mmCIF file of C-alpha atoms in Angstrom:
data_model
loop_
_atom_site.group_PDB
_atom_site.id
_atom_site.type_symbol
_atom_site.label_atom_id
_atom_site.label_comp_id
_atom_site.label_asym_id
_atom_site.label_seq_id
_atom_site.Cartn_x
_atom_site.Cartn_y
_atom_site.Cartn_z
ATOM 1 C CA UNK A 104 2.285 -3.085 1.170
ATOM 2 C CA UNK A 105 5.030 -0.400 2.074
ATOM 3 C CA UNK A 106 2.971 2.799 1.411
ATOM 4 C CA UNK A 107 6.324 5.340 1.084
ATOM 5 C CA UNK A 108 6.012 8.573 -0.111
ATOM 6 C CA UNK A 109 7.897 8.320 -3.008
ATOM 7 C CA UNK A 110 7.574 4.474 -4.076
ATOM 8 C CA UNK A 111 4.861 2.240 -3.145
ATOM 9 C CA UNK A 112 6.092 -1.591 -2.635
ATOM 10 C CA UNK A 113 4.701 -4.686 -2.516
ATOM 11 C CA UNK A 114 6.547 -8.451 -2.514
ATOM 12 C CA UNK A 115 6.366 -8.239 -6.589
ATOM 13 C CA UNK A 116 5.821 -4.560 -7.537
ATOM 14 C CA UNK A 117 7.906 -0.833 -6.683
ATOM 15 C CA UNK A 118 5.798 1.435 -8.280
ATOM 16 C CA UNK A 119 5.701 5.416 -7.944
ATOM 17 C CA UNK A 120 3.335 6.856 -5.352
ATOM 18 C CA UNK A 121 1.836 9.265 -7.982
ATOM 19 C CA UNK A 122 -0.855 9.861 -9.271
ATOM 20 C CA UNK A 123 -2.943 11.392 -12.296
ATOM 21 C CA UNK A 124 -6.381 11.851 -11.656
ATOM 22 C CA UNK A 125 -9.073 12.493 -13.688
ATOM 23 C CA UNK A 126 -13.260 12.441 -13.934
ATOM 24 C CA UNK A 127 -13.007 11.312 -17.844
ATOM 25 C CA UNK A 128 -11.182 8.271 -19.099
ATOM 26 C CA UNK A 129 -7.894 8.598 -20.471
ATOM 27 C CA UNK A 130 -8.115 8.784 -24.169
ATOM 28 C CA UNK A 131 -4.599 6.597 -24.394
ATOM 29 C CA UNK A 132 -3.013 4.456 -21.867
ATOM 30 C CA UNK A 133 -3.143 1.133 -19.848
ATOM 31 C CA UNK A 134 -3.443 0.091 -16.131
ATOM 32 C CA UNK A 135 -6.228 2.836 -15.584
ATOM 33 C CA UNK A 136 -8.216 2.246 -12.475
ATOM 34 C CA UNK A 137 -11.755 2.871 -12.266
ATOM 35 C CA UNK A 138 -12.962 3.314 -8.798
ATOM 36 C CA UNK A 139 -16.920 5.413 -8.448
ATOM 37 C CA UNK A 140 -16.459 7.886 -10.362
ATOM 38 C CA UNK A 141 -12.977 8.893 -10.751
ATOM 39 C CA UNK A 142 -9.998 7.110 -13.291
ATOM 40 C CA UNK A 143 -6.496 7.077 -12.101
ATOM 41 C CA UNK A 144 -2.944 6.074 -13.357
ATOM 42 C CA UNK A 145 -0.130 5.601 -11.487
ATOM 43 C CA UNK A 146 2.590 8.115 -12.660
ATOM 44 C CA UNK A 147 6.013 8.974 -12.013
ATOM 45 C CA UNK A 148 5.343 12.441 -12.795
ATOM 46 C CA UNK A 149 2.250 13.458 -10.345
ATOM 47 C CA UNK A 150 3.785 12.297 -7.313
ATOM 48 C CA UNK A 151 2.005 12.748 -4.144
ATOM 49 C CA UNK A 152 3.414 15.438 -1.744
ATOM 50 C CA UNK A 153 4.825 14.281 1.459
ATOM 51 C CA UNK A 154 2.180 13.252 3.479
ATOM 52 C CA UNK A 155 2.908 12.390 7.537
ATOM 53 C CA UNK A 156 -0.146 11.279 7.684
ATOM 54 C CA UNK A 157 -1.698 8.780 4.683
ATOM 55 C CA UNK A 158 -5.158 8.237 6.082
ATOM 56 C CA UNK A 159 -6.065 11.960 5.342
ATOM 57 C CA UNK A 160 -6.603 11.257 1.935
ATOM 58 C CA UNK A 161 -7.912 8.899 -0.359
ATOM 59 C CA UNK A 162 -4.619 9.040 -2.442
ATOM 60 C CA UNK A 163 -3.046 6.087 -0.466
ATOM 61 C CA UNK A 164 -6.100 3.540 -0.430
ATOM 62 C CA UNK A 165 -5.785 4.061 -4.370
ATOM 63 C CA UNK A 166 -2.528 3.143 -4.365
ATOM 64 C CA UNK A 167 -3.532 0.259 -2.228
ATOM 65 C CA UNK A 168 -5.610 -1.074 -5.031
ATOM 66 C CA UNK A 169 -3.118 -0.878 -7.562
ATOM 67 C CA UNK A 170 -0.761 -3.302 -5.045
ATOM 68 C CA UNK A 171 -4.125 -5.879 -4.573
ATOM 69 C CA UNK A 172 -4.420 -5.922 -8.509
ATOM 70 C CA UNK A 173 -0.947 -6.747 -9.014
ATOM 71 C CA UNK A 174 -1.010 -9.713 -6.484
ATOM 72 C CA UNK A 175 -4.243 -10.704 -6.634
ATOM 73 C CA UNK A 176 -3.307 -10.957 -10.830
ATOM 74 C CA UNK A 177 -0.059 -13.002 -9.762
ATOM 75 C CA UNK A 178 -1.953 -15.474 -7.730
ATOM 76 C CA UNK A 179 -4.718 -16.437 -9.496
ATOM 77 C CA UNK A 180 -8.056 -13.787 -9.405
ATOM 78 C CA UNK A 181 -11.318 -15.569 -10.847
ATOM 79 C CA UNK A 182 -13.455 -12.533 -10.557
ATOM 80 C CA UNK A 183 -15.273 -13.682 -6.890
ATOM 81 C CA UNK A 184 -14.875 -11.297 -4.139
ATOM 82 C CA UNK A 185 -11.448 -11.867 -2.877
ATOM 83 C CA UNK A 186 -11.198 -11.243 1.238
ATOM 84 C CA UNK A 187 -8.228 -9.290 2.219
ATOM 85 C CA UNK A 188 -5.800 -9.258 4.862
ATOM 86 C CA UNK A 189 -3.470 -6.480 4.717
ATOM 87 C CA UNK A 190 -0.308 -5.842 6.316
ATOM 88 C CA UNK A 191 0.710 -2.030 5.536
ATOM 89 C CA UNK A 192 4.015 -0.133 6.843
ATOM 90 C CA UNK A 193 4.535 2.868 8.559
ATOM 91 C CA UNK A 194 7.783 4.724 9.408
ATOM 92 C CA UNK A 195 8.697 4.061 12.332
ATOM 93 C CA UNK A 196 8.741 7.395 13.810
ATOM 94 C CA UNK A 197 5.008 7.842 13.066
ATOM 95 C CA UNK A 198 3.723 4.301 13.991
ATOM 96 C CA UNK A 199 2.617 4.693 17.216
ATOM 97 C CA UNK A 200 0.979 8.000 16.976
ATOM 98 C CA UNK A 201 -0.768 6.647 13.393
ATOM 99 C CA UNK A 202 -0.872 3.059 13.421
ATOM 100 C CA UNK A 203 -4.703 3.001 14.734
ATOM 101 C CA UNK A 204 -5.763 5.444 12.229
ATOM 102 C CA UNK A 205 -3.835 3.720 9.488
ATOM 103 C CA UNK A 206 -5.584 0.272 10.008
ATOM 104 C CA UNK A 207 -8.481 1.952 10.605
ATOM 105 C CA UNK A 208 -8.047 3.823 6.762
ATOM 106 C CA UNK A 209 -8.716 0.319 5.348
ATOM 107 C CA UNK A 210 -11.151 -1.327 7.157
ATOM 108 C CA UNK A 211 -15.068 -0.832 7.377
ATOM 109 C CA UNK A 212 -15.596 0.190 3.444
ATOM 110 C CA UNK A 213 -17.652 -2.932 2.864
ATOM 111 C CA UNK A 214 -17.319 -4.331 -0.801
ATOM 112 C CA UNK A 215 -15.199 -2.649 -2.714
ATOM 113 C CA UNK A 216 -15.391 -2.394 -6.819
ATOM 114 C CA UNK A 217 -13.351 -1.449 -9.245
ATOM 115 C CA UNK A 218 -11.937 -1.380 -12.367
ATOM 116 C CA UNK A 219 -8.102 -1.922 -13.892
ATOM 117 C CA UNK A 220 -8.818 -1.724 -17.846
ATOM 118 C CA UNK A 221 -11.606 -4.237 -18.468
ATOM 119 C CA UNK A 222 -11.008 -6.383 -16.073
ATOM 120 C CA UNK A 223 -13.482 -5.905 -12.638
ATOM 121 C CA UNK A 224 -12.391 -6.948 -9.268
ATOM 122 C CA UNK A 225 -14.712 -7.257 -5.950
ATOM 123 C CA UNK A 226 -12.348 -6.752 -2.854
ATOM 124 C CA UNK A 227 -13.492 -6.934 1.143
ATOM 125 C CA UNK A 228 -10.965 -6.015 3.243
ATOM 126 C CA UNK A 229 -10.895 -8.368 6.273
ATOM 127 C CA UNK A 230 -8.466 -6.760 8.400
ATOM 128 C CA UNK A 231 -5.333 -4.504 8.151
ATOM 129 C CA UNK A 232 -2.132 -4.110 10.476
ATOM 130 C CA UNK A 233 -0.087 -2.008 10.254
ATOM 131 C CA UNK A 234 3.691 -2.085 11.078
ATOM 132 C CA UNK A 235 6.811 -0.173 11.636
ATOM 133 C CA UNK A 236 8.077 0.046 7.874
ATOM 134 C CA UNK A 237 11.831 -1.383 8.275
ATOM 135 C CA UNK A 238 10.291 -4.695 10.689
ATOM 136 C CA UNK A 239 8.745 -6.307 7.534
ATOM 137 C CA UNK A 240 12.616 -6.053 5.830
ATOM 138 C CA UNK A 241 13.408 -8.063 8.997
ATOM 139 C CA UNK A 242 10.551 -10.819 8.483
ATOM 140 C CA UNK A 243 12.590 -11.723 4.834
ATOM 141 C CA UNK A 244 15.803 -12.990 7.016
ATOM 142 C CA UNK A 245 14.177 -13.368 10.244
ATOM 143 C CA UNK A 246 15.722 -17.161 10.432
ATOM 144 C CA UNK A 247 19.095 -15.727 9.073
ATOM 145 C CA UNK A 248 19.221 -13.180 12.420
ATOM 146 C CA UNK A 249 17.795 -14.693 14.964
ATOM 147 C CA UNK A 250 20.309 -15.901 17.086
ATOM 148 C CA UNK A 251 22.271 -12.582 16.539
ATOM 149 C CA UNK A 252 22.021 -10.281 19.678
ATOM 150 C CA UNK A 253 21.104 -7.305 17.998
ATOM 151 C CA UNK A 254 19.677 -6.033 14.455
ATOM 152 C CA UNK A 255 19.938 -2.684 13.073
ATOM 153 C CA UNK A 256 18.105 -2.223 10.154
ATOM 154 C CA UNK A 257 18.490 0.598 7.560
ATOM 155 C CA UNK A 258 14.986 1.571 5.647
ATOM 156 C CA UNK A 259 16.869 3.943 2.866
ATOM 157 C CA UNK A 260 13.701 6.136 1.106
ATOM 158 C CA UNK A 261 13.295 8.611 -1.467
ATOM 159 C CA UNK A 262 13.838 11.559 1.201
ATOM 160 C CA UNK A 263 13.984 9.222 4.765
ATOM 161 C CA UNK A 264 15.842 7.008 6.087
ATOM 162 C CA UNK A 265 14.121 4.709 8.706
ATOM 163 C CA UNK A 266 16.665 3.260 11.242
ATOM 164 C CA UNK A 267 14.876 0.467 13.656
ATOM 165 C CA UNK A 268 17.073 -1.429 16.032
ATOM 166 C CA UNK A 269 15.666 -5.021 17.320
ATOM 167 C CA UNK A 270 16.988 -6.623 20.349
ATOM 168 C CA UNK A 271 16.882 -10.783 20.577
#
């Protein structure tokens, strides 16, 4: 999951990083998350303000949830608890001053419930890396590249531009 500030990511899904919060259900409206005691929607509108650091708030592990749903859904989710190994990106001017505190963010919640619409899911969340955010573009055409020299790799964001050269 590529956790940008404007657009969150995943191999299927680019979906705003915004969000509408609220402590009563929507009257109106699909994909609404239930998660203790809070409902959220993803929306285009409510975007989240920059934030260097994503493990400050809770506003980025919701987002998370919304990626899991959207794979786990794709690949077959039969209700059990599904066990989790994420792979998150950070930019990679901030990765290795945040890149503990990121994987950190995910891990050690236990079991974690929620609710998309009717439909429950039961996560545990074995383990999470993180990773400079423009490496995983390299992973896609890593056989493509790697007898080339050098890579440069262009991450182009809503307000950044990650630029990550790899060597051999």
């Amino acid at each position: 999951i590529d956790h940008g500030n404007k657009l969150t990511k995943t191999e299927h899904r680019i979906f705003s990083s915004g969000l509408s919060i609220s402590s009563e259900k929507p009257p109106f409206g699909t994909s609404i998350l239930k998660f203790k005691e809070n409902y959220y929607t993803v929306s285009d509108t409510r975007r989240i303000t920059y934030q260097r650091n994503k493990a400050k708030t809770e506003d980025f592990f919701i987002l998370t949830l919304f990626a899991v749903t959207d794979e786990l859904d794709r690949n077959g989710y039969f209700g059990l608890v599904e066990h989790l190994q994420l792979a998150v990106g950070l930019p990679p001017s901030h990765f290795k001053e945040l890149y503990k505190e990121f994987e950190a963010y995910f891990s050690n919640r236990g079991l974690i419930e929620f609710k998309i619409d009717s439909k429950v899911y039961r996560v545990w969340i074995d383990s999470a890396r993180a990773y400079p955010q423009a490496f995983s573009a390299l992973t896609t055409i890593h056989s493509q590249v790697k007898s080339e020299p050098k890579v440069t790799i262009l991450d182009i964001g809503g307000h950044t531009l990650d630029y990550l050269e790899v060597n051999k």
